[in-house]
PDB file of C-alpha atoms in Angstrom:
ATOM      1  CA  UNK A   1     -29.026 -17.517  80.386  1.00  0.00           C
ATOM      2  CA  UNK A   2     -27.815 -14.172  79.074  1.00  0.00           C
ATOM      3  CA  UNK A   3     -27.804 -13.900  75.247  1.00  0.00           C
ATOM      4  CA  UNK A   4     -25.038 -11.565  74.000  1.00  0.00           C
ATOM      5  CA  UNK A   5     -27.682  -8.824  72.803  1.00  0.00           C
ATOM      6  CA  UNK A   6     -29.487  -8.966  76.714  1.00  0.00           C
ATOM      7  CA  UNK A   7     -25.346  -8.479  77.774  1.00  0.00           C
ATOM      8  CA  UNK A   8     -24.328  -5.564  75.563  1.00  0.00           C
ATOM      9  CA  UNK A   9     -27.457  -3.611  76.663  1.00  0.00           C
ATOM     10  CA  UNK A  10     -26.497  -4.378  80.219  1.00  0.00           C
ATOM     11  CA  UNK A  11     -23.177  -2.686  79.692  1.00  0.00           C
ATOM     12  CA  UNK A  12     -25.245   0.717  79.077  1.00  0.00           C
ATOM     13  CA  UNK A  13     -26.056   3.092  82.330  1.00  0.00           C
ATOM     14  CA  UNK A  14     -29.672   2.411  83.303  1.00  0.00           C
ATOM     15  CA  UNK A  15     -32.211   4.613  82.714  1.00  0.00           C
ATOM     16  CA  UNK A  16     -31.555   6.829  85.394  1.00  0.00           C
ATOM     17  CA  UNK A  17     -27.587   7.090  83.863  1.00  0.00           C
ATOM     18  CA  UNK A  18     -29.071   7.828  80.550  1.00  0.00           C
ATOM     19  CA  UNK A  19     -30.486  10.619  81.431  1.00  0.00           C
ATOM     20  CA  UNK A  20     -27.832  12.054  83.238  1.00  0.00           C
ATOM     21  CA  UNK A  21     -25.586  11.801  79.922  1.00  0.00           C
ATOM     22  CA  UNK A  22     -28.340  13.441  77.803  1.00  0.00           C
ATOM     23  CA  UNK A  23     -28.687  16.172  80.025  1.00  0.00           C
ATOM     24  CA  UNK A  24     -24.661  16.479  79.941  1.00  0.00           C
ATOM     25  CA  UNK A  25     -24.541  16.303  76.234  1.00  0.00           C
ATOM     26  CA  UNK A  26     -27.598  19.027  75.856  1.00  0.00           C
ATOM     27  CA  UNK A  27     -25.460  21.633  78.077  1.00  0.00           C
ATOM     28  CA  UNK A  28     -22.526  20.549  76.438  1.00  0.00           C
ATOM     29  CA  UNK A  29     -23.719  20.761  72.905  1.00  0.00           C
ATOM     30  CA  UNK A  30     -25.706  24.058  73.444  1.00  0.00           C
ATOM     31  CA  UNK A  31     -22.166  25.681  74.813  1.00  0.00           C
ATOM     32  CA  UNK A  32     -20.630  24.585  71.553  1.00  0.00           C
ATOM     33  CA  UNK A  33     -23.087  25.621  68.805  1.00  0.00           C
ATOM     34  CA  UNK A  34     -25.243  28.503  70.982  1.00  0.00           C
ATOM     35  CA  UNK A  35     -27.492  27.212  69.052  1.00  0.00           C
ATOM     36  CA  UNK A  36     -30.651  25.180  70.009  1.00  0.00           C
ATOM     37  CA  UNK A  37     -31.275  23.772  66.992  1.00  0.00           C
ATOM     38  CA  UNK A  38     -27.885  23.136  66.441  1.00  0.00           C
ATOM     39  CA  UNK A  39     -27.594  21.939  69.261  1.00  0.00           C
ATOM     40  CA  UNK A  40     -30.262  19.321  69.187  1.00  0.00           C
ATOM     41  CA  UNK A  41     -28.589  17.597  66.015  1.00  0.00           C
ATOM     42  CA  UNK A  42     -25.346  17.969  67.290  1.00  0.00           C
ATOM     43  CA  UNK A  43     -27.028  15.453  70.109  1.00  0.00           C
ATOM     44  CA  UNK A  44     -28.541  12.808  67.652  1.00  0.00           C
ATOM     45  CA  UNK A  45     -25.337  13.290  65.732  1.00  0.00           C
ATOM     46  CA  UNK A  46     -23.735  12.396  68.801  1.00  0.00           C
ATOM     47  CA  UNK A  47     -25.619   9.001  69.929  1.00  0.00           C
ATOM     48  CA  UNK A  48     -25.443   7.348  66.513  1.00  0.00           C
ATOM     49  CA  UNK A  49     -21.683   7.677  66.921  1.00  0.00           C
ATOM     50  CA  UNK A  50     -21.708   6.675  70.496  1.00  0.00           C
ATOM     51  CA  UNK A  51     -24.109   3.938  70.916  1.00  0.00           C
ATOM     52  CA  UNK A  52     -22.800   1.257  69.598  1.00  0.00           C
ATOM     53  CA  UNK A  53     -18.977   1.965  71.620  1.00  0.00           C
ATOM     54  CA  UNK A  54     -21.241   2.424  74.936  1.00  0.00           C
ATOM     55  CA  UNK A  55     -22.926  -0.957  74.426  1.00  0.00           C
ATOM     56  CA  UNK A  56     -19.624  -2.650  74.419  1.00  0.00           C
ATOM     57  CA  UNK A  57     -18.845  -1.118  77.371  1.00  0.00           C
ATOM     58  CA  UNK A  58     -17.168   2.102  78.524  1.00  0.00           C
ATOM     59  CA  UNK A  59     -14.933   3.413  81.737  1.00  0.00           C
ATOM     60  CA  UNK A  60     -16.156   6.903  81.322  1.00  0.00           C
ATOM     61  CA  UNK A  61     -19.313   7.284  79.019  1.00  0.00           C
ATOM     62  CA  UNK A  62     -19.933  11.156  79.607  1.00  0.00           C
ATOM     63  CA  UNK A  63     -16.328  11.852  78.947  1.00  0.00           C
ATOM     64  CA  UNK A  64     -16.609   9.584  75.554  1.00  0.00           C
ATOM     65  CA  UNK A  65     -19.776  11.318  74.676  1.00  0.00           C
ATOM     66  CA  UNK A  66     -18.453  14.681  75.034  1.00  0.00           C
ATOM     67  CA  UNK A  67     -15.629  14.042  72.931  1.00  0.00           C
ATOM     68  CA  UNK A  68     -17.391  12.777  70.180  1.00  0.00           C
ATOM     69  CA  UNK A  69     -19.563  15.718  70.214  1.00  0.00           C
ATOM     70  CA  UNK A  70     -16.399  17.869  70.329  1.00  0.00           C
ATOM     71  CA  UNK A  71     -15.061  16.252  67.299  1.00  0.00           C
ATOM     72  CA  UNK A  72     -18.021  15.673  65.329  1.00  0.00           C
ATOM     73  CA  UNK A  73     -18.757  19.925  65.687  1.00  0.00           C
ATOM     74  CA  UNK A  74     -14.903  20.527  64.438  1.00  0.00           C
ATOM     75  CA  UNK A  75     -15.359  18.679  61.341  1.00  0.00           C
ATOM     76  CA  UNK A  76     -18.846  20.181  60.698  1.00  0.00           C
ATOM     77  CA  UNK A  77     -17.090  23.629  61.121  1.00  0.00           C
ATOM     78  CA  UNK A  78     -14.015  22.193  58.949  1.00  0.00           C
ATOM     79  CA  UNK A  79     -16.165  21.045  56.248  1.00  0.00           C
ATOM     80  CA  UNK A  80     -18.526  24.173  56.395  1.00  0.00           C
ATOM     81  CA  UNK A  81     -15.179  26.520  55.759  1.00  0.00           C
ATOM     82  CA  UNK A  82     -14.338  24.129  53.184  1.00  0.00           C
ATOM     83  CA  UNK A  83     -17.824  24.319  51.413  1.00  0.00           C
ATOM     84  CA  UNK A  84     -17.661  28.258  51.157  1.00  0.00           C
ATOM     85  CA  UNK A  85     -13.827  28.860  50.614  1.00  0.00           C
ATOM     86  CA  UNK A  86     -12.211  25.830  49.442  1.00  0.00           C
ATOM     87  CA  UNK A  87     -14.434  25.010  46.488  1.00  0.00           C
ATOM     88  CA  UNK A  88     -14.056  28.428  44.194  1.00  0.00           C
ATOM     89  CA  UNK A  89     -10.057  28.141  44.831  1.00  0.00           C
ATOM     90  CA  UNK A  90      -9.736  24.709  43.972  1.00  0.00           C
ATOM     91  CA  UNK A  91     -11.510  26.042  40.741  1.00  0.00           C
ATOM     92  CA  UNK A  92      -9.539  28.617  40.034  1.00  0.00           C
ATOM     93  CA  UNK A  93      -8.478  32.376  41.764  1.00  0.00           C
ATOM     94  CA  UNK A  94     -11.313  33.638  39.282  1.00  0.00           C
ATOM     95  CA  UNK A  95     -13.717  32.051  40.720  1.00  0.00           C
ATOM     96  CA  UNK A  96     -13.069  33.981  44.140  1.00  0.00           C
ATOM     97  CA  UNK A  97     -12.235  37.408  42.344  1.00  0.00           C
ATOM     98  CA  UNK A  98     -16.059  37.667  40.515  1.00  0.00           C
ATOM     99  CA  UNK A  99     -17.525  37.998  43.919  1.00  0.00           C
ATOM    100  CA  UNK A 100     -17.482  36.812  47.666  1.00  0.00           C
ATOM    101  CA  UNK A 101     -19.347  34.639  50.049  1.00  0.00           C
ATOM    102  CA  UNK A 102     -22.887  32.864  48.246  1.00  0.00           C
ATOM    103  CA  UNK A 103     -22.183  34.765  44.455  1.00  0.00           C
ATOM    104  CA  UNK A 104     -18.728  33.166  44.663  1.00  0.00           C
ATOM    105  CA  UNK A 105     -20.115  29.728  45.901  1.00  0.00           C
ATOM    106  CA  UNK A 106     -22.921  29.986  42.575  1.00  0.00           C
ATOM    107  CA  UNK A 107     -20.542  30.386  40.016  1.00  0.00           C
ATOM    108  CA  UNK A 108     -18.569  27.716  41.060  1.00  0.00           C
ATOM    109  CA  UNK A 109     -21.332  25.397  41.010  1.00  0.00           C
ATOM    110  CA  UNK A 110     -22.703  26.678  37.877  1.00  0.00           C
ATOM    111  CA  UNK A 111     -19.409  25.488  36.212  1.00  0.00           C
ATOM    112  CA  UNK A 112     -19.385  22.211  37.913  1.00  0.00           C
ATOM    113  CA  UNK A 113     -23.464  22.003  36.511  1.00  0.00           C
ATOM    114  CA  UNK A 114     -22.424  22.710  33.179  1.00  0.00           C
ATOM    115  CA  UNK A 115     -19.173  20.370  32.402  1.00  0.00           C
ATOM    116  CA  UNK A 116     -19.482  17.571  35.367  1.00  0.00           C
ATOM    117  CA  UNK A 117     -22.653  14.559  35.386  1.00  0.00           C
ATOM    118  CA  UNK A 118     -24.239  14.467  38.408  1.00  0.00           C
ATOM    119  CA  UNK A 119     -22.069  11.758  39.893  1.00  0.00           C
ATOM    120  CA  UNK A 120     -18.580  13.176  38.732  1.00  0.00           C
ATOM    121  CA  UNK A 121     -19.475  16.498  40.615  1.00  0.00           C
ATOM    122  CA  UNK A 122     -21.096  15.190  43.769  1.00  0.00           C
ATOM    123  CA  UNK A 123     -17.384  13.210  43.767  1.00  0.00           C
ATOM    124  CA  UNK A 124     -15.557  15.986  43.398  1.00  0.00           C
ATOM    125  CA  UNK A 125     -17.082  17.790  46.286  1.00  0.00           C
ATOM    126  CA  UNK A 126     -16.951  14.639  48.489  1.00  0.00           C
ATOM    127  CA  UNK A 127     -13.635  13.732  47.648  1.00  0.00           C
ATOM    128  CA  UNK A 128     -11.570  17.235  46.650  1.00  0.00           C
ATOM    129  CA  UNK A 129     -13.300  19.587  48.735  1.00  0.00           C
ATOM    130  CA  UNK A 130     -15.249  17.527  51.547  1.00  0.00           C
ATOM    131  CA  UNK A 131     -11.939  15.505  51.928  1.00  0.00           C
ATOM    132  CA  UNK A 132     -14.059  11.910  52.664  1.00  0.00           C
ATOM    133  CA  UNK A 133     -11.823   9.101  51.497  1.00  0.00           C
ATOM    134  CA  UNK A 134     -12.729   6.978  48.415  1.00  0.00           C
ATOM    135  CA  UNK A 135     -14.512   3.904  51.079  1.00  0.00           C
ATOM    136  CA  UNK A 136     -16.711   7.248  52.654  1.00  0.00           C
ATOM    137  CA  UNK A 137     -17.433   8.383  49.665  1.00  0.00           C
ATOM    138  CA  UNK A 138     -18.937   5.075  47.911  1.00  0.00           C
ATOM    139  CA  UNK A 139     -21.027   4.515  51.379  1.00  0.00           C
ATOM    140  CA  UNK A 140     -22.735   7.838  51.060  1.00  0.00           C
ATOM    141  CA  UNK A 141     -23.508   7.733  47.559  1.00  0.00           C
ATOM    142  CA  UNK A 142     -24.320   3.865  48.063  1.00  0.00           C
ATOM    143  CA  UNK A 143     -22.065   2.861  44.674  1.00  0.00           C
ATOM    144  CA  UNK A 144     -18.609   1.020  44.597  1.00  0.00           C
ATOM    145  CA  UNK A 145     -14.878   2.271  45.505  1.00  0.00           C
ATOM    146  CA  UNK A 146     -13.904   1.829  42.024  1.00  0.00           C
ATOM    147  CA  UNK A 147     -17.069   4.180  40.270  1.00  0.00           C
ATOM    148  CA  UNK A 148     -15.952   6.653  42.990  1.00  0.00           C
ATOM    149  CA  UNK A 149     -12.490   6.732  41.203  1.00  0.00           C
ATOM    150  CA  UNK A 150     -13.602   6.836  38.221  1.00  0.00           C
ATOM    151  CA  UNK A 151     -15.841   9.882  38.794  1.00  0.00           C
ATOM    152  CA  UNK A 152     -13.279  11.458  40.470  1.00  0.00           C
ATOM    153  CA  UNK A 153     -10.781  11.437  37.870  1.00  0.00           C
ATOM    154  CA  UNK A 154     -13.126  12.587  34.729  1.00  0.00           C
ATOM    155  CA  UNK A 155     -14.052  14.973  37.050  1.00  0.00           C
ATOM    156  CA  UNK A 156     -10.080  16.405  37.547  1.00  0.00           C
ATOM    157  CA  UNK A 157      -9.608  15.880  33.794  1.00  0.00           C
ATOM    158  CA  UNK A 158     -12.669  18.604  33.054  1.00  0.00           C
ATOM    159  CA  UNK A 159     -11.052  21.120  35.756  1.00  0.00           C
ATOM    160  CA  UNK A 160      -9.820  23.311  32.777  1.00  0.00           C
ATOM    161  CA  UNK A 161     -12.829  23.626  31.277  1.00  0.00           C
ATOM    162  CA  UNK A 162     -14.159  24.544  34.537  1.00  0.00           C
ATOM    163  CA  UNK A 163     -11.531  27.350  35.482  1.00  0.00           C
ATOM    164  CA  UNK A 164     -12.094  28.756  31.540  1.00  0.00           C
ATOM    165  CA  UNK A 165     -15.695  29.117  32.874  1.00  0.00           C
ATOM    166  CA  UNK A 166     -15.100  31.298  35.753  1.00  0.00           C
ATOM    167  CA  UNK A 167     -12.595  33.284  33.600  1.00  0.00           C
ATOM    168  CA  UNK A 168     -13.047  37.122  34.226  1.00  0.00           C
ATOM    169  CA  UNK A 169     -15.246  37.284  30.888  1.00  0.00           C
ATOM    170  CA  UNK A 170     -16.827  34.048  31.068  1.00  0.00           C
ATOM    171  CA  UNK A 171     -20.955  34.152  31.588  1.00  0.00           C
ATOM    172  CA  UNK A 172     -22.461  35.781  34.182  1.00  0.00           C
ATOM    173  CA  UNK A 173     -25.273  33.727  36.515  1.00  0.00           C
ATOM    174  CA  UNK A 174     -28.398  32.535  34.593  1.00  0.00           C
ATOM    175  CA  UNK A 175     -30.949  34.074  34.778  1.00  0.00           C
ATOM    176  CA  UNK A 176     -33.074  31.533  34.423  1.00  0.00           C
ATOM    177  CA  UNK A 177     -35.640  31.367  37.132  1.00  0.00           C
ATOM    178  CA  UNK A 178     -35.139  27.867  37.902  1.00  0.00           C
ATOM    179  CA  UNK A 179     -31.254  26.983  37.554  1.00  0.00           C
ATOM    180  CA  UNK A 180     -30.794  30.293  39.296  1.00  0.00           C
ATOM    181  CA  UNK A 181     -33.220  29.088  42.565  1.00  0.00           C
ATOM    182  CA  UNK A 182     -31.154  25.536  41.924  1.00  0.00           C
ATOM    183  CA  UNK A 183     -27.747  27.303  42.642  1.00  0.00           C
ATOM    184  CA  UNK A 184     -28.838  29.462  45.697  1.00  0.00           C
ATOM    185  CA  UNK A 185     -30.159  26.594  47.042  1.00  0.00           C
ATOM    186  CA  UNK A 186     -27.254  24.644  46.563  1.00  0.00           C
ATOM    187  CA  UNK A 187     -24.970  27.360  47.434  1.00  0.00           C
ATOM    188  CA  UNK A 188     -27.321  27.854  51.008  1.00  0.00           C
ATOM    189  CA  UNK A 189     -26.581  24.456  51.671  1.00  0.00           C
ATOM    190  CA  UNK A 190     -22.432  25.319  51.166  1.00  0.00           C
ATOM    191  CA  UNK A 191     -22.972  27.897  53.688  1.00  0.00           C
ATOM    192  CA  UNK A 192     -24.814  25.519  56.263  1.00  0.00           C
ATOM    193  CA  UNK A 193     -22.296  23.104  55.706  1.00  0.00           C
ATOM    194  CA  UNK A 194     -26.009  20.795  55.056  1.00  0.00           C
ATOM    195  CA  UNK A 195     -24.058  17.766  53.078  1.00  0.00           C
ATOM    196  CA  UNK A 196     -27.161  15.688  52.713  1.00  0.00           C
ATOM    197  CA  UNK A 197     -28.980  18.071  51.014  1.00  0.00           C
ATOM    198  CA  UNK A 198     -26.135  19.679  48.948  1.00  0.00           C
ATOM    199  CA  UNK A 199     -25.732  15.628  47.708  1.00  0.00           C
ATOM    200  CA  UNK A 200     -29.027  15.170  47.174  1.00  0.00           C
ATOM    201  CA  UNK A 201     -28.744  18.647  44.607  1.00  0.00           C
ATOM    202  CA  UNK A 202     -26.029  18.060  43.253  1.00  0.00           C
ATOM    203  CA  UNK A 203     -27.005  14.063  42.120  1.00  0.00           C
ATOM    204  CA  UNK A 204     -29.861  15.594  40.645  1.00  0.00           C
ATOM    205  CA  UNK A 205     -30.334  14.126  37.188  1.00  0.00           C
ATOM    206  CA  UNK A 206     -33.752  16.188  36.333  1.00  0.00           C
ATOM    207  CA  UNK A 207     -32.910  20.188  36.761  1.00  0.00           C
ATOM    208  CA  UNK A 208     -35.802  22.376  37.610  1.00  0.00           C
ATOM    209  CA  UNK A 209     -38.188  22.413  34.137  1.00  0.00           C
ATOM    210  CA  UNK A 210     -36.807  26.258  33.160  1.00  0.00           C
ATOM    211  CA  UNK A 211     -33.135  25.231  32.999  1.00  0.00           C
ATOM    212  CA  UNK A 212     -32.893  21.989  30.999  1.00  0.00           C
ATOM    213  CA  UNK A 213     -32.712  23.902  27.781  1.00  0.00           C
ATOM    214  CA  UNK A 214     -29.883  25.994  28.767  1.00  0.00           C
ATOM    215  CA  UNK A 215     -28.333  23.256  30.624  1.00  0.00           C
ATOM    216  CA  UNK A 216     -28.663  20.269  27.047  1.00  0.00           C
ATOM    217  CA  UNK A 217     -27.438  22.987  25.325  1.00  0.00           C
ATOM    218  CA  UNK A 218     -24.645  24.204  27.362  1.00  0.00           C
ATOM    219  CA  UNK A 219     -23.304  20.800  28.817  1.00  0.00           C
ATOM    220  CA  UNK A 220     -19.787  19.236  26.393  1.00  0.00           C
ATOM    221  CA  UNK A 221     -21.099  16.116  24.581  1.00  0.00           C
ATOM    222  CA  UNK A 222     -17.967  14.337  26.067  1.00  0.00           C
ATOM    223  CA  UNK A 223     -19.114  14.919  29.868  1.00  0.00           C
ATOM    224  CA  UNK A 224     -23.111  13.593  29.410  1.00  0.00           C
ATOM    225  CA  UNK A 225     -21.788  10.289  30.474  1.00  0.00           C
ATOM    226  CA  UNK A 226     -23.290   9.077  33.523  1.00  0.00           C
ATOM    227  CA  UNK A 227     -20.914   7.218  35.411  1.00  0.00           C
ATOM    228  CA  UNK A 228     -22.464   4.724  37.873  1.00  0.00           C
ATOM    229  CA  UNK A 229     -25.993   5.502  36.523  1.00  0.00           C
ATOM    230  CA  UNK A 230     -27.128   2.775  38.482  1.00  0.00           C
ATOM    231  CA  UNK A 231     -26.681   4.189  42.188  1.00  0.00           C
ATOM    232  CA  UNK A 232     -29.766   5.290  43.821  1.00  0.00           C
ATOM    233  CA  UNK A 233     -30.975   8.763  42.931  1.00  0.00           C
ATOM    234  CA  UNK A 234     -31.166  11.195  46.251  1.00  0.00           C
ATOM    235  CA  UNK A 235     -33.725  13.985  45.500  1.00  0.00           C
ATOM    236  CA  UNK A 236     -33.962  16.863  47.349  1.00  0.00           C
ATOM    237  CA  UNK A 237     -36.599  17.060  50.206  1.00  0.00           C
TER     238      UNK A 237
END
């Protein structure tokens, strides 16, 4: 007798087919990215979307598999133009007017550092400028629908404070050793479009040892709140 497991792994090509599709989905992937290493995550990317589909049983598995690659590489590149350009504007035109490309990117996240917890921020750029809906956003960050909400709008309702930051005379970068390394790496990540480790950053709740001070002191009693304390801390690898 076959047990329902035993018949969904039937439904996959053999082993012989599976290699044909991987070898499809390198050439395919490596045409996309021109990347190698790109490339070979664009792959694994590609086979946790697709496995489960193929098992239940597919007409046309390299077509299927190619298209998921296609799609999952367009929303990388949507959210990595969204990382780098959408995040100063939604903060304010200031934001983009101090500088350009990374400097731009570090101010903007040097605001949210300063007036947003961890969790109200790492919302923000899920939901406002990563564009994952509420239900993504909770699975990711491994907390409920409703704290995801919440976060979301005390994070809106600090946006002035935020824009006042980046104001043409507000404070220039820290120069901190520590906050400063904290902000170029976060603002790397923008640029790589790397969402788990920008996350992991931005959930932070201990900042590198030579920016604490600054940040205690800088950071509005009324936003140390920590909203959904209780998720799991991701820490940067």
């Amino acid at each position: 007798m076959i047990t329902p497991k035993r018949a969904e792994e039937e439904k996959l090509p053999d082993d012989s087919g599976i290699i044909q599709l991987q070898a499809a989905l390198k050439r395919y992937c490596l045409s996309l990215t021109r990347s190698s290493w790109d490339a070979e995550d664009l792959v694994q990317d590609t086979w946790v979307k697709a496995l489960d589909p193929l098992r239940s049983g597919h007409g046309n598995p390299e077509a299927f598999l190619l298209r998921i690659a296609k799609n999952t590489w367009l929303d990388a590149a949507r959210r990595k133009t969204a990382l780098s350009q959408k995040l100063p504007l939604l903060l304010g035109p200031a934001a983009v007017t101090q500088g350009s490309g990374d400097f731009a990117a570090e101010m903007a996240l040097q605001a949210m550092m300063k007036h947003l917890s961890p969790l109200q921020r790492t919302v923000f750029l899920l939901r406002d400028v990563l564009e994952y809906s509420a239900a993504e956003a909770a699975a990711l960050l491994g907390t409920t629908e409703g704290a995801v909400k919440a976060a979301l709008h005390r994070a809106r309702r600090a946006l002035p404070a935020l824009r006042e930051e980046l104001a043409p005379d507000g404070p220039p970068l820290p120069e901190e050793p520590g906050f400063r390394a904290l902000l170029k790496r976060m603002a790397a990540a923008c640029e790589r479009a790397d969402i788990a480790e920008l996350i992991a950053l931005a959930r932070l709740e201990d900042e590198p040892a030579e920016a604490v001070g600054w940040m205690q002191d800088s950071r509005p009693s009324q936003s140390t709140g920590r909203s959904g304390g209780g998720t799991v801390k991701l820490m940067a690898a």
